[in-house]
Tab-separated table of C-alpha atoms in Angstrom:
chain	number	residue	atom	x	y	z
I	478	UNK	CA	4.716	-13.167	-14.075
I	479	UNK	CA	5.094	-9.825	-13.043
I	480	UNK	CA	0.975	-9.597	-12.573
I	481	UNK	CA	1.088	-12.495	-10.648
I	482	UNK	CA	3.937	-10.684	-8.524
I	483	UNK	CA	1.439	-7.417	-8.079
I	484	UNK	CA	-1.614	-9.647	-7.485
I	485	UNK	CA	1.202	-11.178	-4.451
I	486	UNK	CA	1.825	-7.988	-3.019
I	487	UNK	CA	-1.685	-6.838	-2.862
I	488	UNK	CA	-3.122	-10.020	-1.578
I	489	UNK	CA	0.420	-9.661	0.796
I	490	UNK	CA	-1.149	-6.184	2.078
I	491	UNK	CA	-4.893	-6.237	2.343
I	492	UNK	CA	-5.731	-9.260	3.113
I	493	UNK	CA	-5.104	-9.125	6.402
I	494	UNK	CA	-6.628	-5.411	6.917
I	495	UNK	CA	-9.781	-7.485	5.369
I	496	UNK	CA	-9.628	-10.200	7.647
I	497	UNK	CA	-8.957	-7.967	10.891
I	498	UNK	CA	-11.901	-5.874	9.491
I	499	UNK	CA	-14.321	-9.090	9.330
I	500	UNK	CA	-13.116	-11.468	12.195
I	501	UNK	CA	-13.028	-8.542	14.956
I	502	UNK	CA	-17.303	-8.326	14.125
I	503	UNK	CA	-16.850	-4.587	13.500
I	504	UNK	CA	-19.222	-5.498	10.330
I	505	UNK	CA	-22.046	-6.553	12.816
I	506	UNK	CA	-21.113	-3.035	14.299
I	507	UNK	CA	-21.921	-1.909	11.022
I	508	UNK	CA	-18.463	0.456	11.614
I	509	UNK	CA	-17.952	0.344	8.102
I	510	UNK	CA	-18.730	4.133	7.699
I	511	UNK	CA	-16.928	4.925	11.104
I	512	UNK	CA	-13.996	3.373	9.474
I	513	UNK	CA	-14.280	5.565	6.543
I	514	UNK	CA	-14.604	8.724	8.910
I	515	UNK	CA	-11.462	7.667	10.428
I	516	UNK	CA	-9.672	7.196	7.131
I	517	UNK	CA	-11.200	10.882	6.087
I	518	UNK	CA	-9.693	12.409	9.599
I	519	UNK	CA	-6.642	10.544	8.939
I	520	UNK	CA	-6.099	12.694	5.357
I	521	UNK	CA	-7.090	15.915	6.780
I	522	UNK	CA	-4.655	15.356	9.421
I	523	UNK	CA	-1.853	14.113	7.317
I	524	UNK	CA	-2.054	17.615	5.044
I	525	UNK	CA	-1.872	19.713	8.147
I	526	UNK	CA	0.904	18.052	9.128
I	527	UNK	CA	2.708	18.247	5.160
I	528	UNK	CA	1.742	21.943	5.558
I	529	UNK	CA	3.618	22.354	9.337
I	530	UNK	CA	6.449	20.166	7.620
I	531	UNK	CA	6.579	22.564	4.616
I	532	UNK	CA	6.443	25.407	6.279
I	533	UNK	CA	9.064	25.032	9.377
I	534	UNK	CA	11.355	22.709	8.092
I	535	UNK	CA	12.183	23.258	4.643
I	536	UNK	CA	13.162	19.941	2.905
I	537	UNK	CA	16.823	21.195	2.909
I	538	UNK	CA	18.400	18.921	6.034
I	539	UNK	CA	21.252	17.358	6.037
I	540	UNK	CA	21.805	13.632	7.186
I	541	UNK	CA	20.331	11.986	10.529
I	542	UNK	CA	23.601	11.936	11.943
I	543	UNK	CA	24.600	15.471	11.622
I	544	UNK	CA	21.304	16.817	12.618
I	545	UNK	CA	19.845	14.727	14.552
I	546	UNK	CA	17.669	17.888	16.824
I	547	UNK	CA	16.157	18.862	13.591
I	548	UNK	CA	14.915	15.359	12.719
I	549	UNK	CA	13.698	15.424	16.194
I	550	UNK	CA	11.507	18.568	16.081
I	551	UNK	CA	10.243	16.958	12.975
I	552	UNK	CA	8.801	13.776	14.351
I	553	UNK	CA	7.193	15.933	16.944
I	554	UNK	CA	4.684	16.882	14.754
I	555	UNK	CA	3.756	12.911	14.409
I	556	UNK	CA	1.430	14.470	17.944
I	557	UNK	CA	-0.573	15.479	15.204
I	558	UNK	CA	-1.758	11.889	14.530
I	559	UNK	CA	-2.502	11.333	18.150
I	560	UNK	CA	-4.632	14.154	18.390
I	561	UNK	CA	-6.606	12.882	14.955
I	562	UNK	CA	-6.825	9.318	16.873
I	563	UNK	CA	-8.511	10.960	19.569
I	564	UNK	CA	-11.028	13.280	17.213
I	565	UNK	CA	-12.075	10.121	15.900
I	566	UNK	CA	-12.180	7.889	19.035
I	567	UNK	CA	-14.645	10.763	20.274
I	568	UNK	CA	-16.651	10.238	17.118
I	569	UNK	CA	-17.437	6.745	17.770
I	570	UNK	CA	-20.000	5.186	19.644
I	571	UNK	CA	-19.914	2.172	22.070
I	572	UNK	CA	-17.724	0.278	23.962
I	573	UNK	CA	-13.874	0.036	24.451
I	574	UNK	CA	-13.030	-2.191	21.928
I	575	UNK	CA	-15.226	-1.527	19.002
I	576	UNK	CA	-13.870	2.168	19.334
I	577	UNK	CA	-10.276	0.976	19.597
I	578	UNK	CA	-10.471	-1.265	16.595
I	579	UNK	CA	-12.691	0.901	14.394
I	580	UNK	CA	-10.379	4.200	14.752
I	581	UNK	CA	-7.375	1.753	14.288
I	582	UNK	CA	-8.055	-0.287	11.657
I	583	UNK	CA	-9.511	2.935	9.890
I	584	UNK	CA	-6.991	4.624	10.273
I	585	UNK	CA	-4.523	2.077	9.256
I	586	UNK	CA	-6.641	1.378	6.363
I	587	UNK	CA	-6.381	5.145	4.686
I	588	UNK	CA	-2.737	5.090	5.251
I	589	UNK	CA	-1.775	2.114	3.630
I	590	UNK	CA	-4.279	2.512	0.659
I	591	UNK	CA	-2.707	6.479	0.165
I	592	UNK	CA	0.824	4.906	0.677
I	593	UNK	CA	1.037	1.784	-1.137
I	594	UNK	CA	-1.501	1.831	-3.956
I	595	UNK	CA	0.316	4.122	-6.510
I	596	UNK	CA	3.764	2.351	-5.532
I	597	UNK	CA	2.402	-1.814	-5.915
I	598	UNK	CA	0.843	-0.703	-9.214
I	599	UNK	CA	3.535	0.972	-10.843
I	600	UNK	CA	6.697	-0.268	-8.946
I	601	UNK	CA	5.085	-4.241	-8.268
I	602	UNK	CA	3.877	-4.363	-12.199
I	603	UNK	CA	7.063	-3.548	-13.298
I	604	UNK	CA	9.231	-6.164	-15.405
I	605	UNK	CA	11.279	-6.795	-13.133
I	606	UNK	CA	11.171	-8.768	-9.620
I	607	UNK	CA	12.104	-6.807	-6.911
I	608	UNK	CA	12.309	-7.501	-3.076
I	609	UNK	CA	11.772	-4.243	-2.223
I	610	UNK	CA	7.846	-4.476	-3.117
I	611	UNK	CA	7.223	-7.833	-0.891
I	612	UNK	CA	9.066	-5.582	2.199
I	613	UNK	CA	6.868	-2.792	2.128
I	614	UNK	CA	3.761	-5.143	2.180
I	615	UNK	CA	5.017	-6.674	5.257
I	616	UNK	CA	5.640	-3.319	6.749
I	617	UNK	CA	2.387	-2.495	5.859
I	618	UNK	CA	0.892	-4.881	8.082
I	619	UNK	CA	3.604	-4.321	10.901
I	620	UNK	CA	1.879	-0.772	10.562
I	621	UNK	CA	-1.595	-2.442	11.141
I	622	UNK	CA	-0.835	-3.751	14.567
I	623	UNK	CA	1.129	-0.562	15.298
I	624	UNK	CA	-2.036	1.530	14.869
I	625	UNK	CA	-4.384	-0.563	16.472
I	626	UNK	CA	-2.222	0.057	19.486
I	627	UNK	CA	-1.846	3.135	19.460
I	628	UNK	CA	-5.547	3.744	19.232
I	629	UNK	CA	-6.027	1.737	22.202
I	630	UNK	CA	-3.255	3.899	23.862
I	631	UNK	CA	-5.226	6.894	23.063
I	632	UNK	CA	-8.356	5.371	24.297
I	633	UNK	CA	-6.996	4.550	27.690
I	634	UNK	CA	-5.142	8.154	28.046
I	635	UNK	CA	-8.589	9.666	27.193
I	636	UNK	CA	-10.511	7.779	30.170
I	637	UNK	CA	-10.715	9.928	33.293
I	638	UNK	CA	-10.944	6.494	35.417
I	639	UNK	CA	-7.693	5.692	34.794
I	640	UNK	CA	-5.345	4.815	37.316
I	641	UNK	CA	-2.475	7.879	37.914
I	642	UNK	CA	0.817	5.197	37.233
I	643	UNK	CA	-0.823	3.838	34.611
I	644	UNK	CA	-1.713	6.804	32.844
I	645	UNK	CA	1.970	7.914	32.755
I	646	UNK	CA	3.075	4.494	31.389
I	647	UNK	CA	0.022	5.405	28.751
I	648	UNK	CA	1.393	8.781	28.307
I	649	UNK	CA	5.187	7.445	28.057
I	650	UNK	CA	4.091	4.813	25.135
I	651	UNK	CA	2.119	7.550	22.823
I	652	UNK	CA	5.318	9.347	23.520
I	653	UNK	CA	7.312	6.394	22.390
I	654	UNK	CA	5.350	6.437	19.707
I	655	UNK	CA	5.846	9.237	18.196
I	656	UNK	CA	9.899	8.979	17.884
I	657	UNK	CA	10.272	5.289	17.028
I	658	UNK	CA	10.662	6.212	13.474
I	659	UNK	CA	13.578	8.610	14.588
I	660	UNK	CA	15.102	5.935	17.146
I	661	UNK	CA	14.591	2.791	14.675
I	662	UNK	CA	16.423	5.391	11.636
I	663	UNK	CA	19.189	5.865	14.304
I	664	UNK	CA	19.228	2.180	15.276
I	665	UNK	CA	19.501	1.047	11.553
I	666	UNK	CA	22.259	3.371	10.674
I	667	UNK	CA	24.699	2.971	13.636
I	668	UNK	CA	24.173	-0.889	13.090
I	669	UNK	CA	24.159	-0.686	9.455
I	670	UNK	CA	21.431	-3.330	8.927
I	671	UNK	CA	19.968	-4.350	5.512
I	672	UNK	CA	16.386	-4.006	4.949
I	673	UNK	CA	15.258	-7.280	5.899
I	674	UNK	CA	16.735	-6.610	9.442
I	675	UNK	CA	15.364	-3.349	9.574
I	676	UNK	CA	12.164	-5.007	8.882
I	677	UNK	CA	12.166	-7.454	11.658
I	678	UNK	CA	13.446	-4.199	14.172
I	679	UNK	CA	10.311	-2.792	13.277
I	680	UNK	CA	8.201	-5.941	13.598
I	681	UNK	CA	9.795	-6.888	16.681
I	682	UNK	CA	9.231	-3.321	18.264
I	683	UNK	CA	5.775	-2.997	17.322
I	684	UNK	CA	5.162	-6.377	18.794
I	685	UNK	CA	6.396	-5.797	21.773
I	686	UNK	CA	4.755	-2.566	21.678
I	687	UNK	CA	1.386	-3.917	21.055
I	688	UNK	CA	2.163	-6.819	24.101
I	689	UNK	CA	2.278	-3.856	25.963
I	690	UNK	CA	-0.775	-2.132	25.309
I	691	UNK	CA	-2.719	-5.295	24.977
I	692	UNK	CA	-1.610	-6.401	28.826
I	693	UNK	CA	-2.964	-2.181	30.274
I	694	UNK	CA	-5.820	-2.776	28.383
I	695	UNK	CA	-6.888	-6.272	29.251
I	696	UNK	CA	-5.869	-5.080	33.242
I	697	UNK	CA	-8.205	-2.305	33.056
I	698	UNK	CA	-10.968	-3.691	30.865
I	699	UNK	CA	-11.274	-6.289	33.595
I	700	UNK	CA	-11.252	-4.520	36.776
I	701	UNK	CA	-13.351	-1.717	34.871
I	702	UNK	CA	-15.789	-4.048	33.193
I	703	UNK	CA	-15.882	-2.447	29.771
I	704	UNK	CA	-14.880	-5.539	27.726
């Protein structure tokens, strides 16, 4: 039972990463090794930002709700994925959206493998049933779409073509970005929600999110031509 449970939760969480990875036609791109250079870019950039983490904010803060400016200044250094988004958007070859789906699912890819391997084989084999396990794998795939949006946010921002009011839309959604960890943390505690309302907060953000990015993009892929 409890290796049909694990075999559930990692079916639960790469499945679709497979399926986004095949039905997009990035493997007629043969972007398999651009994915992987994402996925390296994402590590380096996740230890620089453990190191800024160690280094300036000491893991001795109190709650969110008593210092809530600290927690801030700490999600500002989630720029730091932004900025590896764009090393590897300038990496890649070719048109808008092979670049935008390469560098995201790439990147979402090396996250979730780094983050949820290690926990679904010891927590997900263990001999018990837990909820806790099935949440994470949806969250995982919340993260997917998140990602691939936020690459394509990165994209746009990057293009010098790019209409003045829509680039500060662009600029105000990376910006978004960045805190909705903070702001959904906030959310959750003032409402007190259980975890399978926090987990539809998040999906229902990051779908409205990615609505968002997907109606710029589609605007400016058509009037640019660079479907």
């Amino acid at each position: 039972m409890t290796l049909y449970h694990f075999g559930n939760c990692v079916a639960l969480v790469y499945v679709p990463y497979y399926l986004a990875y095949k039905q997009s036609g990035l493997s007629e791109y043969g972007a398999f090794w651009k994915c992987v250079q994402a996925g390296l870019i994402y590590m380096i950039t996740q230890l620089a930002k453990m190191t800024i983490l160690a280094t300036f904010f000491p893991d001795n803060m109190s709650d969110l709700g008593t210092d809530f400016i600290g927690e801030f200044l700490k999600y500002t250094v989630d720029i730091a994925d932004l900025v590896g988004l764009y090393l590897v958007l300038s990496s890649i070859p070719g048109k808008g959206h092979c670049k935008v789906l390469t560098a995201g699912i790439g990147w979402a890819t090396a996250e979730v493998i780094l983050s949820r391997v290690l926990l679904l084989w010891v927590g997900a084999r263990g001999a018990e049933f837990d909820w806790v396990y099935l949440q994470k794998c949806l969250e995982s795939n919340v993260l997917l779409v998140q990602h691939i949006a936020s690459a394509t946010l990165v994209w746009l921002w990057s293009r010098h073509d790019l209409n003045k009011n829509l680039k500060t839309i662009v600029t105000t959604l990376l910006i978004l970005c960045c805190y909705k960890p903070l702001l959904l943390e906030y959310f959750v505690q003032i409402l007190k929600l259980n975890a399978w309302l926090d987990l539809l907060v998040k999906g229902t953000f990051t779908l409205v999110y990615g609505l968002s990015t997907l109606t710029i993009y589609a605007g400016v892929a058509q009037v640019m031509g660079i479907f």
